[in-house]
PDB file of C-alpha atoms in Angstrom:
ATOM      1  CA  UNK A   1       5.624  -1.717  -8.947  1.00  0.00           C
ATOM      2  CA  UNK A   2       4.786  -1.754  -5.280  1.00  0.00           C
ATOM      3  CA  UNK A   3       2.151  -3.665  -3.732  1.00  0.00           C
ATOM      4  CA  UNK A   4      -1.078  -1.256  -2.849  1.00  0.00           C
ATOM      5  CA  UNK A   5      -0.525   0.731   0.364  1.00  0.00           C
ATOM      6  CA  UNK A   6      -3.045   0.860   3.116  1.00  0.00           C
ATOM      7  CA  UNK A   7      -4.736   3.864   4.457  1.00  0.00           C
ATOM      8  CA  UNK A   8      -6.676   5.299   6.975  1.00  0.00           C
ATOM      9  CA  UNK A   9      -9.695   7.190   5.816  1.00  0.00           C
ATOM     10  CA  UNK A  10     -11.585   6.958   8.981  1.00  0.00           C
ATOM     11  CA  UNK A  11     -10.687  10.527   9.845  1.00  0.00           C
ATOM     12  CA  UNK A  12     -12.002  11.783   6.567  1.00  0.00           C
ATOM     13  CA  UNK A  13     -15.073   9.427   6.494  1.00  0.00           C
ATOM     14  CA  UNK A  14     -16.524   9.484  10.099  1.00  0.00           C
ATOM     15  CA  UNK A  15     -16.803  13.353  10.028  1.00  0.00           C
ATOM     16  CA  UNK A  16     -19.319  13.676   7.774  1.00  0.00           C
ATOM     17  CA  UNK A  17     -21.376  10.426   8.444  1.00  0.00           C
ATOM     18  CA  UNK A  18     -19.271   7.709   7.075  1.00  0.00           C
ATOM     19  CA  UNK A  19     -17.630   4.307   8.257  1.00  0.00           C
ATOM     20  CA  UNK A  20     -16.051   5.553  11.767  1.00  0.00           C
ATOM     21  CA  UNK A  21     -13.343   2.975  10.317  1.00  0.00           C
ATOM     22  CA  UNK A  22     -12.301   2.932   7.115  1.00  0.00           C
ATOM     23  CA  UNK A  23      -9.274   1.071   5.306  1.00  0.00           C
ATOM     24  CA  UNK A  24      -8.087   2.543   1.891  1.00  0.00           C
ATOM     25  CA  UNK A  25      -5.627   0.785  -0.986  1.00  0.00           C
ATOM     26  CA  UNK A  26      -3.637   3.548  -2.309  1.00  0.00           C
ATOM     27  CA  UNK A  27      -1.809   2.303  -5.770  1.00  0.00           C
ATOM     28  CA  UNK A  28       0.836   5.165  -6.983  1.00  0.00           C
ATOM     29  CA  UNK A  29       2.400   5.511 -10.447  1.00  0.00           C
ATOM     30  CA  UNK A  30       6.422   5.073 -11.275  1.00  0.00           C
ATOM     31  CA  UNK A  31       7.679   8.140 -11.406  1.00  0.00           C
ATOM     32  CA  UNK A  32       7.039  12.104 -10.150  1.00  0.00           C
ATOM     33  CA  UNK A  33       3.494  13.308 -10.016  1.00  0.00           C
ATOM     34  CA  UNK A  34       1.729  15.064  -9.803  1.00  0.00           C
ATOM     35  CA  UNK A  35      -1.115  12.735 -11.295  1.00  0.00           C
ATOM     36  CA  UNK A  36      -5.113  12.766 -11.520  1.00  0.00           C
ATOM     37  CA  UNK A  37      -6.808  10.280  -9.268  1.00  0.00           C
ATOM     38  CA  UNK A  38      -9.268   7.383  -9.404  1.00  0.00           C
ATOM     39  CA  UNK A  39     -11.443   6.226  -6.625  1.00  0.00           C
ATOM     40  CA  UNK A  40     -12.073   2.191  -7.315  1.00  0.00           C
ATOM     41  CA  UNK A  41     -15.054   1.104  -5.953  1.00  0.00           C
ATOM     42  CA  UNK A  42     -14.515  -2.853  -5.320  1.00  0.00           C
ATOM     43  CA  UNK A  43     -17.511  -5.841  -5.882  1.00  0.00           C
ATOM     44  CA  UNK A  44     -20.044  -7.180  -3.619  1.00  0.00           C
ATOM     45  CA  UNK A  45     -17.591  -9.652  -2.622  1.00  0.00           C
ATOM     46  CA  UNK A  46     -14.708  -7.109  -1.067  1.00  0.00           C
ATOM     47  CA  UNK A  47     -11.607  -6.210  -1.483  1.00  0.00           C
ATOM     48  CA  UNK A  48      -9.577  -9.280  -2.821  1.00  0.00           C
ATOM     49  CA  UNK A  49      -6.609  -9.823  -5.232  1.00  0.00           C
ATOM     50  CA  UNK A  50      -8.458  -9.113  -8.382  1.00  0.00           C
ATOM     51  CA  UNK A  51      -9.785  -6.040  -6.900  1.00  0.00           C
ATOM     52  CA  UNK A  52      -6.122  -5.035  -5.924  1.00  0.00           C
ATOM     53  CA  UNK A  53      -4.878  -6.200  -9.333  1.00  0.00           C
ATOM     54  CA  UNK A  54      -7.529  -3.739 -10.919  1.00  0.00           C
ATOM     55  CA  UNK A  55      -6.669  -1.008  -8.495  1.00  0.00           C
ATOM     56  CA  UNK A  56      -2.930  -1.228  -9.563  1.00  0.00           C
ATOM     57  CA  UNK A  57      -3.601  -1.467 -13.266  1.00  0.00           C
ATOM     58  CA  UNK A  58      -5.014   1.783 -13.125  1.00  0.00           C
ATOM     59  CA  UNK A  59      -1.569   3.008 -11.040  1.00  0.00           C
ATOM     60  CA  UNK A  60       0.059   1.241 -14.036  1.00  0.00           C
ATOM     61  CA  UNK A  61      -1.910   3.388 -16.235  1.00  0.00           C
ATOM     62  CA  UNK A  62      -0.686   6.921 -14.768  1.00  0.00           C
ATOM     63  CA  UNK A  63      -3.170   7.732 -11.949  1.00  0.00           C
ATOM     64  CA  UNK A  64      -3.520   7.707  -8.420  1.00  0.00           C
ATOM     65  CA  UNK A  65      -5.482   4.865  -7.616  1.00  0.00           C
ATOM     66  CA  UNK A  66      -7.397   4.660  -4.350  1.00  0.00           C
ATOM     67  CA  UNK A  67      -9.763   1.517  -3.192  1.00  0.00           C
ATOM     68  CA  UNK A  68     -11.579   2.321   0.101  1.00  0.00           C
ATOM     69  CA  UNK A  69     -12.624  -0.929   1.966  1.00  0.00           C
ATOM     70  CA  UNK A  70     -16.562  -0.636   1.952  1.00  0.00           C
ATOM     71  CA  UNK A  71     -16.849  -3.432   4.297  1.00  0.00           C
ATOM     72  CA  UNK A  72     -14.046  -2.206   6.891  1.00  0.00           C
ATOM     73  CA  UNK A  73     -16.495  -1.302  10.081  1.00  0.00           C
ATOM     74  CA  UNK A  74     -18.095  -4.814   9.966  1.00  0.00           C
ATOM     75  CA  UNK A  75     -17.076  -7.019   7.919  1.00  0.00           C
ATOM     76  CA  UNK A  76     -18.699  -8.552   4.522  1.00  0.00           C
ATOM     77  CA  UNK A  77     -21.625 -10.482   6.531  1.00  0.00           C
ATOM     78  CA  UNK A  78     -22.536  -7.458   8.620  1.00  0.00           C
ATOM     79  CA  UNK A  79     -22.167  -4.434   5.523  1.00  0.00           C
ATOM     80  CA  UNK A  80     -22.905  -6.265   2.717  1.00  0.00           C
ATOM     81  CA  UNK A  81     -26.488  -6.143   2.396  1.00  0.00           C
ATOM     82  CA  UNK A  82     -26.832  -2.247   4.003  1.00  0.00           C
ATOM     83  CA  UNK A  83     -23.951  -1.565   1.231  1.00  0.00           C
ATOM     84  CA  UNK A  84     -26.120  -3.123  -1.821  1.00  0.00           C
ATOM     85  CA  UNK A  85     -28.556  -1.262  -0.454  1.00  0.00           C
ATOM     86  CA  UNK A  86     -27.211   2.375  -0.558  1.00  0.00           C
ATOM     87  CA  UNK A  87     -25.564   1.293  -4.557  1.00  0.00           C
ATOM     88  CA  UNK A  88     -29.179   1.304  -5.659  1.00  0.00           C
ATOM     89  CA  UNK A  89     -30.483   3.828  -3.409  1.00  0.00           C
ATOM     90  CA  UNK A  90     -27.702   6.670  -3.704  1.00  0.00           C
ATOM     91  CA  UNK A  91     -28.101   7.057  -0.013  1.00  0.00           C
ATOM     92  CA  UNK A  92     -26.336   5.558   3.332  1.00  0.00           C
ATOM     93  CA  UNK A  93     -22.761   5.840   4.425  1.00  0.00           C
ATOM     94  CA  UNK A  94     -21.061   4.559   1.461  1.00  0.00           C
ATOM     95  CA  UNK A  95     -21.283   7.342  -0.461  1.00  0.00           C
ATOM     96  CA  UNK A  96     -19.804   9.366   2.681  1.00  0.00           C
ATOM     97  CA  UNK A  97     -17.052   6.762   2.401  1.00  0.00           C
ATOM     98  CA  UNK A  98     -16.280   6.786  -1.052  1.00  0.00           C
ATOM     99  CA  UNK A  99     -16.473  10.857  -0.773  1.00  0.00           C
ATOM    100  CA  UNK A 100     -13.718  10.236   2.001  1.00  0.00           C
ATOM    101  CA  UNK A 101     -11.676   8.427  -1.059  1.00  0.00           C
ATOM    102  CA  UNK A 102     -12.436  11.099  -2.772  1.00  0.00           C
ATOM    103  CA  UNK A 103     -10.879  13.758  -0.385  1.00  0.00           C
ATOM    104  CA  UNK A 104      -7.929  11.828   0.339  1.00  0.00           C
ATOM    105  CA  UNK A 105      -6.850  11.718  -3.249  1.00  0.00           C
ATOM    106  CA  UNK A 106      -7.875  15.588  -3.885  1.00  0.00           C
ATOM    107  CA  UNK A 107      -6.174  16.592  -0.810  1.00  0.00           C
ATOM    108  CA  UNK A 108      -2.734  13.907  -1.440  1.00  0.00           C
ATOM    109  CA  UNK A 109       0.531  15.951  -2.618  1.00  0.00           C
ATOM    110  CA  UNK A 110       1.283  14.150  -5.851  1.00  0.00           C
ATOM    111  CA  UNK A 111      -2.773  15.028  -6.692  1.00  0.00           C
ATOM    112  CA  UNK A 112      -3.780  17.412  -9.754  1.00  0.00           C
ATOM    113  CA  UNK A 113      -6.908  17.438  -8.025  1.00  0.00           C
ATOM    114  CA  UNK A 114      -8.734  15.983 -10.721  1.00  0.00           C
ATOM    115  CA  UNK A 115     -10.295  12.958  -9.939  1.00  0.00           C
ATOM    116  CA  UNK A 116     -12.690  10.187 -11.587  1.00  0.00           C
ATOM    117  CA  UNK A 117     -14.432   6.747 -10.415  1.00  0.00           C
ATOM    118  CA  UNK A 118     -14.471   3.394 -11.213  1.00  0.00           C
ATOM    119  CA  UNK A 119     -15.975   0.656 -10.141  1.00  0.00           C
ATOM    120  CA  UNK A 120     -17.193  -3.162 -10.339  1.00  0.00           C
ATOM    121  CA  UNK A 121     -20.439  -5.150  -9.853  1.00  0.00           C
ATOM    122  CA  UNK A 122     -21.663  -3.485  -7.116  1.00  0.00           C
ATOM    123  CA  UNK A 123     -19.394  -1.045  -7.703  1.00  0.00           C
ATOM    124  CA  UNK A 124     -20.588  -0.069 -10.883  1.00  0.00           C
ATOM    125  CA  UNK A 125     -24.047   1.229  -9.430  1.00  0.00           C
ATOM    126  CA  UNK A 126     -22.174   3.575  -7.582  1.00  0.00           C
ATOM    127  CA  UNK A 127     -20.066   4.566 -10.020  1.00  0.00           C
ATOM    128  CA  UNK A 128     -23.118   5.758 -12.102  1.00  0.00           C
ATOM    129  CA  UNK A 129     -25.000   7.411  -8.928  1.00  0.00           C
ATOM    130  CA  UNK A 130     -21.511   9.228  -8.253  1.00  0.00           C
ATOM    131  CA  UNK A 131     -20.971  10.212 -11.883  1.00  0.00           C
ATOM    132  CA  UNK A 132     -24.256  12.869 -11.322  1.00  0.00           C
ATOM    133  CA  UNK A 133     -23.291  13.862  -7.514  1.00  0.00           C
ATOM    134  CA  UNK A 134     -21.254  16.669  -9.224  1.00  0.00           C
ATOM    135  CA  UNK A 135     -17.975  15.232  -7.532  1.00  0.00           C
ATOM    136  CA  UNK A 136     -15.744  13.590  -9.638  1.00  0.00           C
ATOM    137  CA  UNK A 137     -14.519  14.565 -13.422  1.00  0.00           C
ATOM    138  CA  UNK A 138     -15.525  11.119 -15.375  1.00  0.00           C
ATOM    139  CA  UNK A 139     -16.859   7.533 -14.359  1.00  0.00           C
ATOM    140  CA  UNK A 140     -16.468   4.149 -15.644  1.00  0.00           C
ATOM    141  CA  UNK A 141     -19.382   1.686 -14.851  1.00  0.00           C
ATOM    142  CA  UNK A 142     -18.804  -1.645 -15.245  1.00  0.00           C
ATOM    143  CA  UNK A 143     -21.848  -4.367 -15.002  1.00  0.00           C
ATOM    144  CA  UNK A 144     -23.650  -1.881 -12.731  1.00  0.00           C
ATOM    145  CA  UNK A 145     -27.306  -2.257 -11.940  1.00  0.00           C
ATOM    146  CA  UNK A 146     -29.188   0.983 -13.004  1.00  0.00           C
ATOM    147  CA  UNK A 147     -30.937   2.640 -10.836  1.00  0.00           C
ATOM    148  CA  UNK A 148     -35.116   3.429 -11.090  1.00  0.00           C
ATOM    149  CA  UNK A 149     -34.910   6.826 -11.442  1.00  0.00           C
ATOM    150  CA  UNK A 150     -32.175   6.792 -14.450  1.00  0.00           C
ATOM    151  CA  UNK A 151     -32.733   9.952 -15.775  1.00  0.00           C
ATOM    152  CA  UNK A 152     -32.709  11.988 -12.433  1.00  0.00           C
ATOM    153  CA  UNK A 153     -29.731  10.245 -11.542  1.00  0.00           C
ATOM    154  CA  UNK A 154     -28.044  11.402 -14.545  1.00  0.00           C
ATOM    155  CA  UNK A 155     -28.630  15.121 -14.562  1.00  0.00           C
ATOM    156  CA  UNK A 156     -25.627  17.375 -14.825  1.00  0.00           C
ATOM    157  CA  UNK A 157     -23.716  14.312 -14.403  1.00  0.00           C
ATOM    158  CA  UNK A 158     -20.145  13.754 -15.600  1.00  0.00           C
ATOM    159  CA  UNK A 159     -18.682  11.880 -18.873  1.00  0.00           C
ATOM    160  CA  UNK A 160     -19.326   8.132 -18.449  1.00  0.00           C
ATOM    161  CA  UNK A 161     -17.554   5.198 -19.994  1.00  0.00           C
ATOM    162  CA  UNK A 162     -19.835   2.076 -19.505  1.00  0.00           C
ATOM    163  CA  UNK A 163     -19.006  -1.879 -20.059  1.00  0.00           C
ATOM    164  CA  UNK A 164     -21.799  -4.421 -20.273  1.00  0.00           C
ATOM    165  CA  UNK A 165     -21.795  -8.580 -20.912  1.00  0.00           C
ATOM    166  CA  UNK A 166     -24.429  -9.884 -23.062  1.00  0.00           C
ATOM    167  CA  UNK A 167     -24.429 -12.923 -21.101  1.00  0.00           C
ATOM    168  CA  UNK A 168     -25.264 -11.190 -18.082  1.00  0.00           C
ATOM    169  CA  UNK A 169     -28.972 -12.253 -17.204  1.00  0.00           C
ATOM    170  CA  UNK A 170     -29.052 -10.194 -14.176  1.00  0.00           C
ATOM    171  CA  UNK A 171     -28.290  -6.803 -16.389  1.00  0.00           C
ATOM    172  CA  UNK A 172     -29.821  -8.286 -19.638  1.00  0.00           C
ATOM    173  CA  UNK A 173     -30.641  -4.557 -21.468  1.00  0.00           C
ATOM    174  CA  UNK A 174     -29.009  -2.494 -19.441  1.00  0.00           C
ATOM    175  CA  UNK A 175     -26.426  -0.921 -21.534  1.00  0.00           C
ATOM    176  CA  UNK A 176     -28.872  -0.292 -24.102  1.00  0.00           C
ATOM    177  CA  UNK A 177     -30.665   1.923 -21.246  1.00  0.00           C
ATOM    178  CA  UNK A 178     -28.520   3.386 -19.786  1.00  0.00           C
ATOM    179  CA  UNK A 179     -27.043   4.194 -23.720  1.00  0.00           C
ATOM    180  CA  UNK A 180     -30.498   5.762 -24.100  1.00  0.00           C
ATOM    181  CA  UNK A 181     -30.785   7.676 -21.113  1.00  0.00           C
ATOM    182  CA  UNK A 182     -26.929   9.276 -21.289  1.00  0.00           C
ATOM    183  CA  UNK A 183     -28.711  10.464 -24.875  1.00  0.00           C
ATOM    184  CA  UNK A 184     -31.132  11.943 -23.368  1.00  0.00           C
ATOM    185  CA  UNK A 185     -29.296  13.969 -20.098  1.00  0.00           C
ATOM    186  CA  UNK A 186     -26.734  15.077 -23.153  1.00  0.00           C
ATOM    187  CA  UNK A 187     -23.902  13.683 -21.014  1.00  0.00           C
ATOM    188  CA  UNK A 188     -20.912  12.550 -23.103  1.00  0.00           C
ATOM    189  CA  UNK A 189     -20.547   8.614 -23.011  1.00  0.00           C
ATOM    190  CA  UNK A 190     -19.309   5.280 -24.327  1.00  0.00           C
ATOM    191  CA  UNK A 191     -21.379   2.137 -23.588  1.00  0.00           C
ATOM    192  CA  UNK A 192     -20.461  -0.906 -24.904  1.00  0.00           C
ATOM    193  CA  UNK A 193     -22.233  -4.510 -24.307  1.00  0.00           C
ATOM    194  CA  UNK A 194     -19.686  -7.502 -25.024  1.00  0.00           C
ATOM    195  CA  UNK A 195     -21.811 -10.168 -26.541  1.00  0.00           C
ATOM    196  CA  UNK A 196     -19.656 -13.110 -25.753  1.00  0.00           C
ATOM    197  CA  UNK A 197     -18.902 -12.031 -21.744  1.00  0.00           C
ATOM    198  CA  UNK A 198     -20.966 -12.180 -19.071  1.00  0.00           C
ATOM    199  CA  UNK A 199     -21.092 -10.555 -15.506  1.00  0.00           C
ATOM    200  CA  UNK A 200     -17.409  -9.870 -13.876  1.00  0.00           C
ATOM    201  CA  UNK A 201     -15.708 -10.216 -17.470  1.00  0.00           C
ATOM    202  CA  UNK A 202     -13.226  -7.367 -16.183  1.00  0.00           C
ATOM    203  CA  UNK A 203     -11.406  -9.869 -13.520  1.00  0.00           C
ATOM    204  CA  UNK A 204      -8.276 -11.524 -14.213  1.00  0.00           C
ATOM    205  CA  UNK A 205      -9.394 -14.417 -12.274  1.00  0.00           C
ATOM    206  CA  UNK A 206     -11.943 -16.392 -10.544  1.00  0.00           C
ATOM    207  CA  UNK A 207     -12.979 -15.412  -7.351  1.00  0.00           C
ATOM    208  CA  UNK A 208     -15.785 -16.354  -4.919  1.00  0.00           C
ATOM    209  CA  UNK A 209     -16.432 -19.637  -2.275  1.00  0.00           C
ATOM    210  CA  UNK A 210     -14.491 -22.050  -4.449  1.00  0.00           C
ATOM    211  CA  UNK A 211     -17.265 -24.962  -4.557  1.00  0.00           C
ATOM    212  CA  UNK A 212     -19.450 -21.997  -6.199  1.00  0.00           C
ATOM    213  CA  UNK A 213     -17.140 -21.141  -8.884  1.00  0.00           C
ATOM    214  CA  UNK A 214     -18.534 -24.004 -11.272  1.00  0.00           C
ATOM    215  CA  UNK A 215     -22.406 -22.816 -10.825  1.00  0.00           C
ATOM    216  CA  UNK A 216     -20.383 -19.040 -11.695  1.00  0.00           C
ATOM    217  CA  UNK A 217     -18.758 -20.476 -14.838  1.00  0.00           C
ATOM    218  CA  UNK A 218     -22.310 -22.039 -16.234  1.00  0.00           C
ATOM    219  CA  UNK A 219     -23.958 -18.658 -15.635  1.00  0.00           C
ATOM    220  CA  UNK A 220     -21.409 -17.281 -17.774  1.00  0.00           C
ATOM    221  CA  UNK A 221     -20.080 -15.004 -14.881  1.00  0.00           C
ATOM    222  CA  UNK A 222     -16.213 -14.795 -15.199  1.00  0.00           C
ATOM    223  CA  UNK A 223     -13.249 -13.509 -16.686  1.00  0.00           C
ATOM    224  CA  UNK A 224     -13.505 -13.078 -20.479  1.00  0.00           C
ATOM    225  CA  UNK A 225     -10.131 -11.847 -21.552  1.00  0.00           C
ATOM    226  CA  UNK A 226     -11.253 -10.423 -25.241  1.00  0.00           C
ATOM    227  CA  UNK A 227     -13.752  -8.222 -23.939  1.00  0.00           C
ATOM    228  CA  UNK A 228     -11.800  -7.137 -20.450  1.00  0.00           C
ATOM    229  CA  UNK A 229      -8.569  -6.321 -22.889  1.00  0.00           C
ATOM    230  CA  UNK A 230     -10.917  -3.961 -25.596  1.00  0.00           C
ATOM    231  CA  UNK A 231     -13.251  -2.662 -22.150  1.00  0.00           C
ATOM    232  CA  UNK A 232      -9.865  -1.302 -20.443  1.00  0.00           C
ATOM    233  CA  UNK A 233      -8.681   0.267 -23.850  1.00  0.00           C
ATOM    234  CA  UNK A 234     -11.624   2.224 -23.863  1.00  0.00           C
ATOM    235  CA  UNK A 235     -11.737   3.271 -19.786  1.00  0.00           C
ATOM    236  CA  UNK A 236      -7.976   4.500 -20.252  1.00  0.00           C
ATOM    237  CA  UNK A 237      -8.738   6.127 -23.566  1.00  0.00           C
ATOM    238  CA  UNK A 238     -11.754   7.888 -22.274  1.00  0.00           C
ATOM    239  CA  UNK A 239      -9.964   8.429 -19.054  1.00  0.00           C
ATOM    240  CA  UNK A 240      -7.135  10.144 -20.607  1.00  0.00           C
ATOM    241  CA  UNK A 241      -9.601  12.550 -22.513  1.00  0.00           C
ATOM    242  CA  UNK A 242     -11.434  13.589 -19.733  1.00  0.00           C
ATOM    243  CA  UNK A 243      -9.109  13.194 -16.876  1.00  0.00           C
ATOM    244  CA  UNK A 244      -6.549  15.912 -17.357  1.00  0.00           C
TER     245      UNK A 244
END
C-alpha cells in the first residue's frame, strides 16, 4: 500500500479560525470506495513514523484515514504547549484544524460522509472533547487525559471506544472515570485499562529524543504488543459497528 499522501488543509482550516497552514496525511484503502473516514489525531510529539504507521493501519482497515499536522504553522517548540493547551480546554485553533480534517474527508469523492476520530496521547483528549462536539459518528481515545468538566463534555456525545495502561501514572484511574461518566451521559462505550501496558502501548515502536528513551522504558511508557494487538481489535470492531 502507498505511503500516506500529503495535503493541504490550509484552505479549509484558516477560514474559520484555524492554522493559516496546515499539512494533512491522507492514507486510502486498496480498492474502489467509497469508504467512511477517520480523522487521526497524532501525540504530543508530532507527526512521526509511528504516527504514519497508525494512520495507514486504519487505511489497511477499510477507511479513509486523514492525519492533519497540528504543529504545521510553527513547528513542535512554538505549538506544542498552545496545542496541549486547547486538548484539555476544548478551545483554540486545533479544534478548527482538526474540523478542517474533518471537512476534507466529508467533502473527498471516495467519502460516505461518515466519519469518526482517533487519536493518541495528546490526541486522545481531543478525541474525547470531539466525540461530544456533535461532529463525527464514533471516537476512539487512547491514553487521553480527561477533561474537568467530564460529564458536560460528554453530553449528546457520540459512541466511544476507550484504551487505558495500568502502568500509566500520569492517567492512573482514568478509564475507570471516564467508564463511569459514559454510564452516566448514556453514551454507548467500550473502555478497557490494560494492566500490564503503560502510556503509548498503541506504538509499534519507540519514539522520542533517543537518550530519553531509557527513562521512557522505566516509566513503563512504550509499546506493549499484547495489549496494542487486543486495543486495535476492539477500535476496528467498534468502528465497524458504528461507522457505516
Amino acid at each position: 500500500m502507498p505511503s500516506p499522501q500529503t495535503v493541504d488543509l490550509g484552505p479549509l482550516s484558516s477560514p474559520g479560525g484555524g492554522s493559516p497552514r496546515l499539512t494533512g496525511h491522507l492514507a486510502r484503502p486498496r480498492g474502489t470506495g467509497p469508504w467512511p473516514g477517520v480523522v487521526v489525531v497524532h501525540e504530543a510529539l508530532g507527526v512521526d513514523d509511528v504516527m504514519l504507521r497508525q494512520t495507514q493501519r486504519l487505511a489497511e482497515a477499510g477507511y479513509l484515514a486523514l492525519m492533519p499536522d497540528l504543529f504545521t504553522d510553527g513547528g513542535t517548540r512554538r505549538c506544542l504547549v498552545p496545542t496541549m493547551r486547547a486538548a484539555l480546554s476544548g478551545r483554540g485553533r486545533a479544534y478548527q484544524d482538526i474540523h478542517a480534517a474533518r471537512t476534507y474527508l466529508t467533502e473527498h469523492p471516495d467519502s460516505t460522509g461518515t466519519t469518526g476520530v482517533i487519536g493518541f496521547c495528546m490526541g486522545g483528549a481531543f478525541a474525547l472533547i470531539s466525540a461530544g462536539q456533535g461532529s463525527f459518528q464514533a471516537a476512539s481515545v487512547n491514553y487521553g487525559v480527561l477533561p474537568k468538566e467530564l460529564d458536560t463534555v460528554l453530553e449528546g456525545a457520540c459512541p466511544v471506544v476507550a484504551s487505558y495502561g495500568g502502568r500509566d501514572r500520569m492517567l492512573r484511574g482514568s478509564a475507570d472515570r471516564l467508564d463511569a461518566a459514559l454510564d452516566r451521559a448514556g453514551v454507548v462505550h467500550d473502555v478497557r485499562e490494560y494492566p500490564q501496558a503503560g502510556h503509548s502501548f498503541l506504538n509499534d515502536a519507540e519514539v522520542g529524543p533517543r537518550p530519553l528513551r531509557p527513562l521512557f522504558r522505566i516509566s513503563g511508557m512504550g509499546p506493549h504488543p499484547e495489549a496494542a494487538a487486543d486495543a486495535w481489535q476492539r477500535i476496528e470492531a467498534f468502528f465497524a459497528t458504528h461507522l457505516t
